[in-house]
PDB file of C-alpha atoms in Angstrom:
ATOM      1  CA  ARG A   1       2.057   0.161 -21.661  1.00 69.00           C
ATOM      2  CA  PRO A   2      -1.351  -1.448 -21.051  1.00 73.00           C
ATOM      3  CA  PRO A   3      -1.198  -4.986 -19.671  1.00 77.00           C
ATOM      4  CA  ARG A   4      -2.439  -8.010 -21.577  1.00 79.00           C
ATOM      5  CA  LEU A   5      -5.145 -10.281 -20.195  1.00 77.00           C
ATOM      6  CA  LEU A   6      -4.520 -14.045 -20.360  1.00 77.00           C
ATOM      7  CA  ALA A   7      -6.524 -17.019 -19.085  1.00 76.00           C
ATOM      8  CA  PHE A   8      -4.291 -19.486 -17.264  1.00 73.00           C
ATOM      9  CA  ASP A   9      -5.214 -23.023 -16.207  1.00 74.00           C
ATOM     10  CA  ALA A  10      -2.902 -23.189 -13.196  1.00 70.00           C
ATOM     11  CA  ALA A  11      -4.033 -19.860 -11.722  1.00 66.00           C
ATOM     12  CA  SER A  12      -6.318 -20.262  -8.739  1.00 65.00           C
ATOM     13  CA  SER A  13      -6.748 -16.513  -8.385  1.00 69.00           C
ATOM     14  CA  PRO A  14      -6.022 -13.493 -10.587  1.00 75.00           C
ATOM     15  CA  PHE A  15      -2.573 -11.943 -10.457  1.00 79.00           C
ATOM     16  CA  ILE A  16      -0.353  -9.608 -12.432  1.00 81.00           C
ATOM     17  CA  ALA A  17       3.233 -10.306 -13.451  1.00 81.00           C
ATOM     18  CA  GLY A  18       5.908  -8.444 -15.359  1.00 81.00           C
ATOM     19  CA  LEU A  19       7.442  -5.043 -14.712  1.00 79.00           C
ATOM     20  CA  PHE A  20       8.009  -3.874 -18.280  1.00 81.00           C
ATOM     21  CA  ARG A  21       5.332  -5.866 -20.108  1.00 83.00           C
ATOM     22  CA  PRO A  22       2.673  -6.579 -17.480  1.00 83.00           C
ATOM     23  CA  VAL A  23       0.278  -9.468 -17.999  1.00 82.00           C
ATOM     24  CA  VAL A  24      -2.872 -10.068 -15.953  1.00 81.00           C
ATOM     25  CA  TYR A  25      -3.446 -13.793 -15.468  1.00 81.00           C
ATOM     26  CA  ILE A  26      -6.929 -14.972 -14.610  1.00 77.00           C
ATOM     27  CA  PRO A  27      -8.172 -18.489 -13.896  1.00 74.00           C
ATOM     28  CA  ARG A  28      -9.667 -20.119 -16.973  1.00 70.00           C
ATOM     29  CA  SER A  29     -12.590 -21.262 -14.823  1.00 66.00           C
ATOM     30  CA  ALA A  30     -13.657 -17.643 -14.165  1.00 61.00           C
ATOM     31  CA  ALA A  31     -16.620 -17.172 -16.474  1.00 58.00           C
ATOM     32  CA  ASP A  32     -18.473 -14.214 -14.957  1.00 70.00           C
ATOM     33  CA  ARG A  33     -17.790 -11.243 -17.235  1.00 73.00           C
ATOM     34  CA  ASP A  34     -18.633  -8.634 -14.578  1.00 76.00           C
ATOM     35  CA  ALA A  35     -16.275 -10.287 -12.093  1.00 74.00           C
ATOM     36  CA  LEU A  36     -13.547 -10.350 -14.742  1.00 76.00           C
ATOM     37  CA  LEU A  37     -13.957  -6.623 -15.313  1.00 81.00           C
ATOM     38  CA  LEU A  38     -13.634  -5.976 -11.581  1.00 82.00           C
ATOM     39  CA  VAL A  39     -10.562  -8.212 -11.383  1.00 79.00           C
ATOM     40  CA  PHE A  40      -8.986  -6.500 -14.361  1.00 81.00           C
ATOM     41  CA  ARG A  41      -9.728  -3.088 -12.859  1.00 85.00           C
ATOM     42  CA  HIS A  42      -8.104  -4.147  -9.572  1.00 86.00           C
ATOM     43  CA  GLU A  43      -4.980  -5.500 -11.263  1.00 84.00           C
ATOM     44  CA  LEU A  44      -4.795  -2.498 -13.596  1.00 86.00           C
ATOM     45  CA  THR A  45      -4.849  -0.238 -10.539  1.00 87.00           C
ATOM     46  CA  HIS A  46      -1.862  -2.160  -9.137  1.00 87.00           C
ATOM     47  CA  CYS A  47      -0.089  -1.718 -12.463  1.00 85.00           C
ATOM     48  CA  ARG A  48      -0.884   1.987 -12.776  1.00 86.00           C
ATOM     49  CA  ARG A  49       0.337   2.761  -9.262  1.00 86.00           C
ATOM     50  CA  GLY A  50       3.604   0.871  -9.700  1.00 84.00           C
ATOM     51  CA  ASP A  51       2.876  -1.653  -6.957  1.00 86.00           C
ATOM     52  CA  LEU A  52       4.855  -4.371  -8.731  1.00 86.00           C
ATOM     53  CA  LEU A  53       8.056  -2.358  -8.518  1.00 87.00           C
ATOM     54  CA  TYR A  54       7.316  -1.507  -4.911  1.00 86.00           C
ATOM     55  CA  LYS A  55       6.737  -5.173  -4.050  1.00 87.00           C
ATOM     56  CA  LEU A  56       9.951  -6.144  -5.821  1.00 89.00           C
ATOM     57  CA  LEU A  57      11.815  -3.572  -3.747  1.00 90.00           C
ATOM     58  CA  MET A  58      10.254  -5.004  -0.584  1.00 90.00           C
ATOM     59  CA  GLU A  59      11.380  -8.510  -1.596  1.00 90.00           C
ATOM     60  CA  LEU A  60      14.941  -7.251  -2.099  1.00 93.00           C
ATOM     61  CA  VAL A  61      14.923  -5.596   1.320  1.00 90.00           C
ATOM     62  CA  CYS A  62      13.670  -8.842   2.879  1.00 91.00           C
ATOM     63  CA  ALA A  63      16.401 -10.782   1.096  1.00 92.00           C
ATOM     64  CA  LEU A  64      19.057  -8.417   2.436  1.00 92.00           C
ATOM     65  CA  HIS A  65      17.603  -8.348   5.956  1.00 89.00           C
ATOM     66  CA  PHE A  66      16.382 -11.946   6.137  1.00 87.00           C
ATOM     67  CA  PHE A  67      17.469 -12.110   9.778  1.00 89.00           C
ATOM     68  CA  ASN A  68      15.341  -9.164  10.913  1.00 88.00           C
ATOM     69  CA  PRO A  69      11.742 -10.064  11.883  1.00 89.00           C
ATOM     70  CA  LEU A  70      10.741  -6.398  11.847  1.00 91.00           C
ATOM     71  CA  VAL A  71      11.500  -6.204   8.126  1.00 89.00           C
ATOM     72  CA  TRP A  72       9.295  -9.227   7.469  1.00 90.00           C
ATOM     73  CA  TYR A  73       6.519  -7.651   9.541  1.00 91.00           C
ATOM     74  CA  MET A  74       6.964  -4.383   7.621  1.00 89.00           C
ATOM     75  CA  ARG A  75       6.650  -6.270   4.322  1.00 90.00           C
ATOM     76  CA  ARG A  76       3.469  -8.011   5.439  1.00 89.00           C
ATOM     77  CA  GLU A  77       1.918  -4.741   6.574  1.00 88.00           C
ATOM     78  CA  ALA A  78       2.985  -2.954   3.373  1.00 87.00           C
ATOM     79  CA  ASP A  79       1.334  -5.707   1.303  1.00 88.00           C
ATOM     80  CA  ARG A  80      -1.809  -5.400   3.395  1.00 87.00           C
ATOM     81  CA  PHE A  81      -1.994  -1.627   3.015  1.00 86.00           C
ATOM     82  CA  CYS A  82      -1.223  -1.924  -0.687  1.00 87.00           C
ATOM     83  CA  GLU A  83      -4.236  -4.208  -1.168  1.00 87.00           C
ATOM     84  CA  LEU A  84      -6.464  -2.046   1.034  1.00 86.00           C
ATOM     85  CA  SER A  85      -5.631   1.152  -0.814  1.00 85.00           C
ATOM     86  CA  CYS A  86      -6.037  -0.573  -4.170  1.00 87.00           C
ATOM     87  CA  ASP A  87      -9.466  -1.906  -3.145  1.00 87.00           C
ATOM     88  CA  GLU A  88     -10.462   1.543  -1.941  1.00 85.00           C
ATOM     89  CA  GLN A  89      -9.402   3.125  -5.220  1.00 86.00           C
ATOM     90  CA  VAL A  90     -11.188   0.464  -7.284  1.00 86.00           C
ATOM     91  CA  ALA A  91     -14.389   0.808  -5.228  1.00 86.00           C
ATOM     92  CA  ASP A  92     -14.389   4.589  -5.519  1.00 83.00           C
ATOM     93  CA  GLY A  93     -17.387   5.606  -7.601  1.00 80.00           C
ATOM     94  CA  MET A  94     -19.079   2.191  -7.497  1.00 84.00           C
ATOM     95  CA  ASP A  95     -22.703   1.866  -6.526  1.00 85.00           C
ATOM     96  CA  ALA A  96     -23.723  -0.391  -3.621  1.00 85.00           C
ATOM     97  CA  GLU A  97     -24.620  -3.339  -5.867  1.00 88.00           C
ATOM     98  CA  THR A  98     -21.263  -3.328  -7.650  1.00 86.00           C
ATOM     99  CA  ARG A  99     -19.487  -3.107  -4.293  1.00 87.00           C
ATOM    100  CA  LYS A 100     -21.388  -6.194  -3.142  1.00 88.00           C
ATOM    101  CA  ARG A 101     -20.412  -8.046  -6.320  1.00 87.00           C
ATOM    102  CA  TYR A 102     -16.779  -7.057  -5.849  1.00 86.00           C
ATOM    103  CA  SER A 103     -16.807  -8.253  -2.222  1.00 86.00           C
ATOM    104  CA  LEU A 104     -18.506 -11.507  -3.221  1.00 86.00           C
ATOM    105  CA  MET A 105     -15.887 -12.025  -5.916  1.00 81.00           C
ATOM    106  CA  LEU A 106     -13.122 -11.651  -3.279  1.00 81.00           C
ATOM    107  CA  LEU A 107     -14.851 -14.180  -1.017  1.00 82.00           C
ATOM    108  CA  THR A 108     -15.351 -16.637  -3.871  1.00 78.00           C
ATOM    109  CA  GLN A 109     -11.751 -16.346  -5.046  1.00 75.00           C
ATOM    110  CA  THR A 110     -10.435 -16.851  -1.515  1.00 75.00           C
ATOM    111  CA  GLN A 111     -12.626 -19.891  -0.994  1.00 74.00           C
ATOM    112  CA  GLN A 112     -11.552 -21.438  -4.312  1.00 68.00           C
ATOM    113  CA  GLN A 113      -7.918 -20.722  -3.545  1.00 65.00           C
ATOM    114  CA  ARG A 114      -8.117 -22.387  -0.149  1.00 65.00           C
ATOM    115  CA  LEU A 115      -9.845 -25.413  -1.644  1.00 63.00           C
ATOM    116  CA  ASN A 116      -7.217 -25.731  -4.370  1.00 60.00           C
ATOM    117  CA  LEU A 117      -4.363 -25.032  -1.927  1.00 55.00           C
ATOM    118  CA  ARG A 118      -2.486 -23.147  -4.613  1.00 50.00           C
ATOM    119  CA  GLY A 119      -0.762 -20.050  -3.262  1.00 46.00           C
ATOM    120  CA  GLY A 120       0.368 -17.007  -5.087  1.00 46.00           C
ATOM    121  CA  ALA A 121      -1.766 -13.948  -4.873  1.00 45.00           C
ATOM    122  CA  ALA A 122      -2.646 -11.648  -2.038  1.00 44.00           C
ATOM    123  CA  LEU A 123      -6.101 -13.205  -1.819  1.00 43.00           C
ATOM    124  CA  PHE A 124      -4.663 -16.165   0.106  1.00 47.00           C
ATOM    125  CA  GLU A 125      -4.726 -14.295   3.359  1.00 54.00           C
ATOM    126  CA  ARG A 126      -5.979 -14.322   6.887  1.00 62.00           C
ATOM    127  CA  ARG A 127      -9.663 -13.871   7.586  1.00 66.00           C
ATOM    128  CA  THR A 128      -9.064 -10.596   9.389  1.00 70.00           C
ATOM    129  CA  ASN A 129      -7.380  -9.112   6.310  1.00 79.00           C
ATOM    130  CA  LEU A 130     -10.206 -10.267   4.059  1.00 84.00           C
ATOM    131  CA  LYS A 131     -12.767  -8.839   6.465  1.00 84.00           C
ATOM    132  CA  GLU A 132     -10.889  -5.546   6.507  1.00 83.00           C
ATOM    133  CA  ARG A 133     -10.750  -5.461   2.698  1.00 85.00           C
ATOM    134  CA  ILE A 134     -14.491  -6.065   2.407  1.00 85.00           C
ATOM    135  CA  GLU A 135     -15.218  -3.363   4.993  1.00 84.00           C
ATOM    136  CA  ILE A 136     -13.098  -0.904   2.991  1.00 81.00           C
ATOM    137  CA  ILE A 137     -14.936  -1.827  -0.196  1.00 84.00           C
ATOM    138  CA  MET A 138     -18.391  -1.524   1.337  1.00 83.00           C
ATOM    139  CA  LEU A 139     -17.746   1.835   3.004  1.00 79.00           C
ATOM    140  CA  GLN A 140     -18.707   4.776   0.885  1.00 67.00           C
ATOM    141  CA  ARG A 141     -16.518   7.406   2.455  1.00 64.00           C
ATOM    142  CA  ARG A 142     -16.066  10.581   0.570  1.00 60.00           C
ATOM    143  CA  VAL A 143     -13.485  13.035   1.784  1.00 57.00           C
ATOM    144  CA  LYS A 144     -14.759  16.528   1.193  1.00 65.00           C
ATOM    145  CA  ARG A 145     -12.433  18.997  -0.460  1.00 71.00           C
ATOM    146  CA  PHE A 146     -12.739  21.349   2.495  1.00 74.00           C
ATOM    147  CA  THR A 147     -11.620  18.601   4.901  1.00 75.00           C
ATOM    148  CA  MET A 148      -8.721  17.709   2.626  1.00 74.00           C
ATOM    149  CA  LEU A 149      -7.675  21.380   2.381  1.00 81.00           C
ATOM    150  CA  ILE A 150      -7.783  21.817   6.171  1.00 84.00           C
ATOM    151  CA  SER A 151      -5.704  18.633   6.631  1.00 82.00           C
ATOM    152  CA  VAL A 152      -3.062  19.805   4.164  1.00 84.00           C
ATOM    153  CA  LEU A 153      -2.900  23.270   5.734  1.00 87.00           C
ATOM    154  CA  LEU A 154      -2.553  21.839   9.252  1.00 88.00           C
ATOM    155  CA  THR A 155       0.192  19.479   8.121  1.00 87.00           C
ATOM    156  CA  LEU A 156       2.075  22.282   6.397  1.00 87.00           C
ATOM    157  CA  SER A 157       1.728  24.621   9.378  1.00 87.00           C
ATOM    158  CA  LEU A 158       2.981  21.929  11.773  1.00 84.00           C
ATOM    159  CA  GLY A 159       5.954  21.223   9.503  1.00 82.00           C
ATOM    160  CA  VAL A 160       6.852  24.912   9.251  1.00 83.00           C
ATOM    161  CA  SER A 161       6.437  25.331  13.031  1.00 83.00           C
ATOM    162  CA  PHE A 162       8.787  22.426  13.756  1.00 79.00           C
ATOM    163  CA  PHE A 163      11.318  23.740  11.241  1.00 78.00           C
ATOM    164  CA  LEU A 164      11.246  27.260  12.735  1.00 79.00           C
ATOM    165  CA  PHE A 165      11.464  25.921  16.293  1.00 76.00           C
ATOM    166  CA  ALA A 166      14.450  23.712  15.404  1.00 74.00           C
ATOM    167  CA  SER A 167      16.270  26.556  13.660  1.00 75.00           C
ATOM    168  CA  LEU A 168      15.590  28.894  16.624  1.00 73.00           C
ATOM    169  CA  VAL A 169      16.960  26.353  19.126  1.00 71.00           C
ATOM    170  CA  ASN A 170      19.949  25.704  16.864  1.00 70.00           C
ATOM    171  CA  ALA A 171      20.648  29.460  16.585  1.00 66.00           C
ATOM    172  CA  GLN A 172      20.498  29.929  20.371  1.00 65.00           C
ATOM    173  CA  ASN A 173      22.830  26.979  20.979  1.00 63.00           C
ATOM    174  CA  SER A 174      25.385  28.174  18.433  1.00 59.00           C
ATOM    175  CA  THR A 175      25.324  31.710  19.905  1.00 57.00           C
ATOM    176  CA  THR A 176      25.918  30.357  23.407  1.00 58.00           C
ATOM    177  CA  LEU A 177      28.811  28.190  22.185  1.00 52.00           C
ATOM    178  CA  THR A 178      30.356  31.132  20.324  1.00 55.00           C
ATOM    179  CA  GLN A 179      30.097  33.337  23.430  1.00 59.00           C
ATOM    180  CA  PHE A 180      31.658  30.582  25.509  1.00 55.00           C
ATOM    181  CA  ILE A 181      34.594  30.179  23.121  1.00 55.00           C
ATOM    182  CA  TYR A 182      35.343  33.912  22.869  1.00 58.00           C
ATOM    183  CA  SER A 183      34.965  34.546  26.592  1.00 59.00           C
ATOM    184  CA  GLY A 184      38.247  32.761  27.253  1.00 58.00           C
ATOM    185  CA  ASN A 185      36.674  30.026  29.381  1.00 57.00           C
ATOM    186  CA  LEU A 186      37.638  27.318  26.920  1.00 52.00           C
ATOM    187  CA  ASP A 187      40.690  25.361  27.981  1.00 55.00           C
ATOM    188  CA  TYR A 188      42.423  24.300  24.758  1.00 54.00           C
ATOM    189  CA  ALA A 189      44.856  22.102  26.654  1.00 53.00           C
ATOM    190  CA  ALA A 190      41.958  19.977  27.941  1.00 51.00           C
ATOM    191  CA  ILE A 191      40.839  19.307  24.378  1.00 50.00           C
TER     192      ILE A 191
END
């Protein structure tokens, strides 16, 4: 179901909420129509990929393993990669000028959010994460189909090789154990 778009006074940055009936909330002060389209595209990408459900699952895991710092680190890194991959998908097909506008919109939203000191969205983040997001947006990397095909074939061949090697080792070990048992060298009283 397509999400609704609502202007919200208390929102300092755009965010999406709702698993079954998603709503994209934007700050009422955001007046730039082009920036709103970019924001909506970003949040729609989160919705389409099911990131809300994934983030909810991560919150549940953190609640269950609240004592484990590695789980909290994993959650932070998963959120970071979620935003990076979403930015990359949104920026795919944009020209250089639109990429600049999108990056400027991220910087503006982060600055406004820090001035307002209202938390909430992923934009309230460390400078290194913001820098990384802008670098991802500004890069125009295109993966060629040939490169993608070679990568998939190499991955498949490595997986098959590991599977065959493991089954060969397993077969040799079971043959040796069977020979050992039937040779009469096994002392059943010791077991």
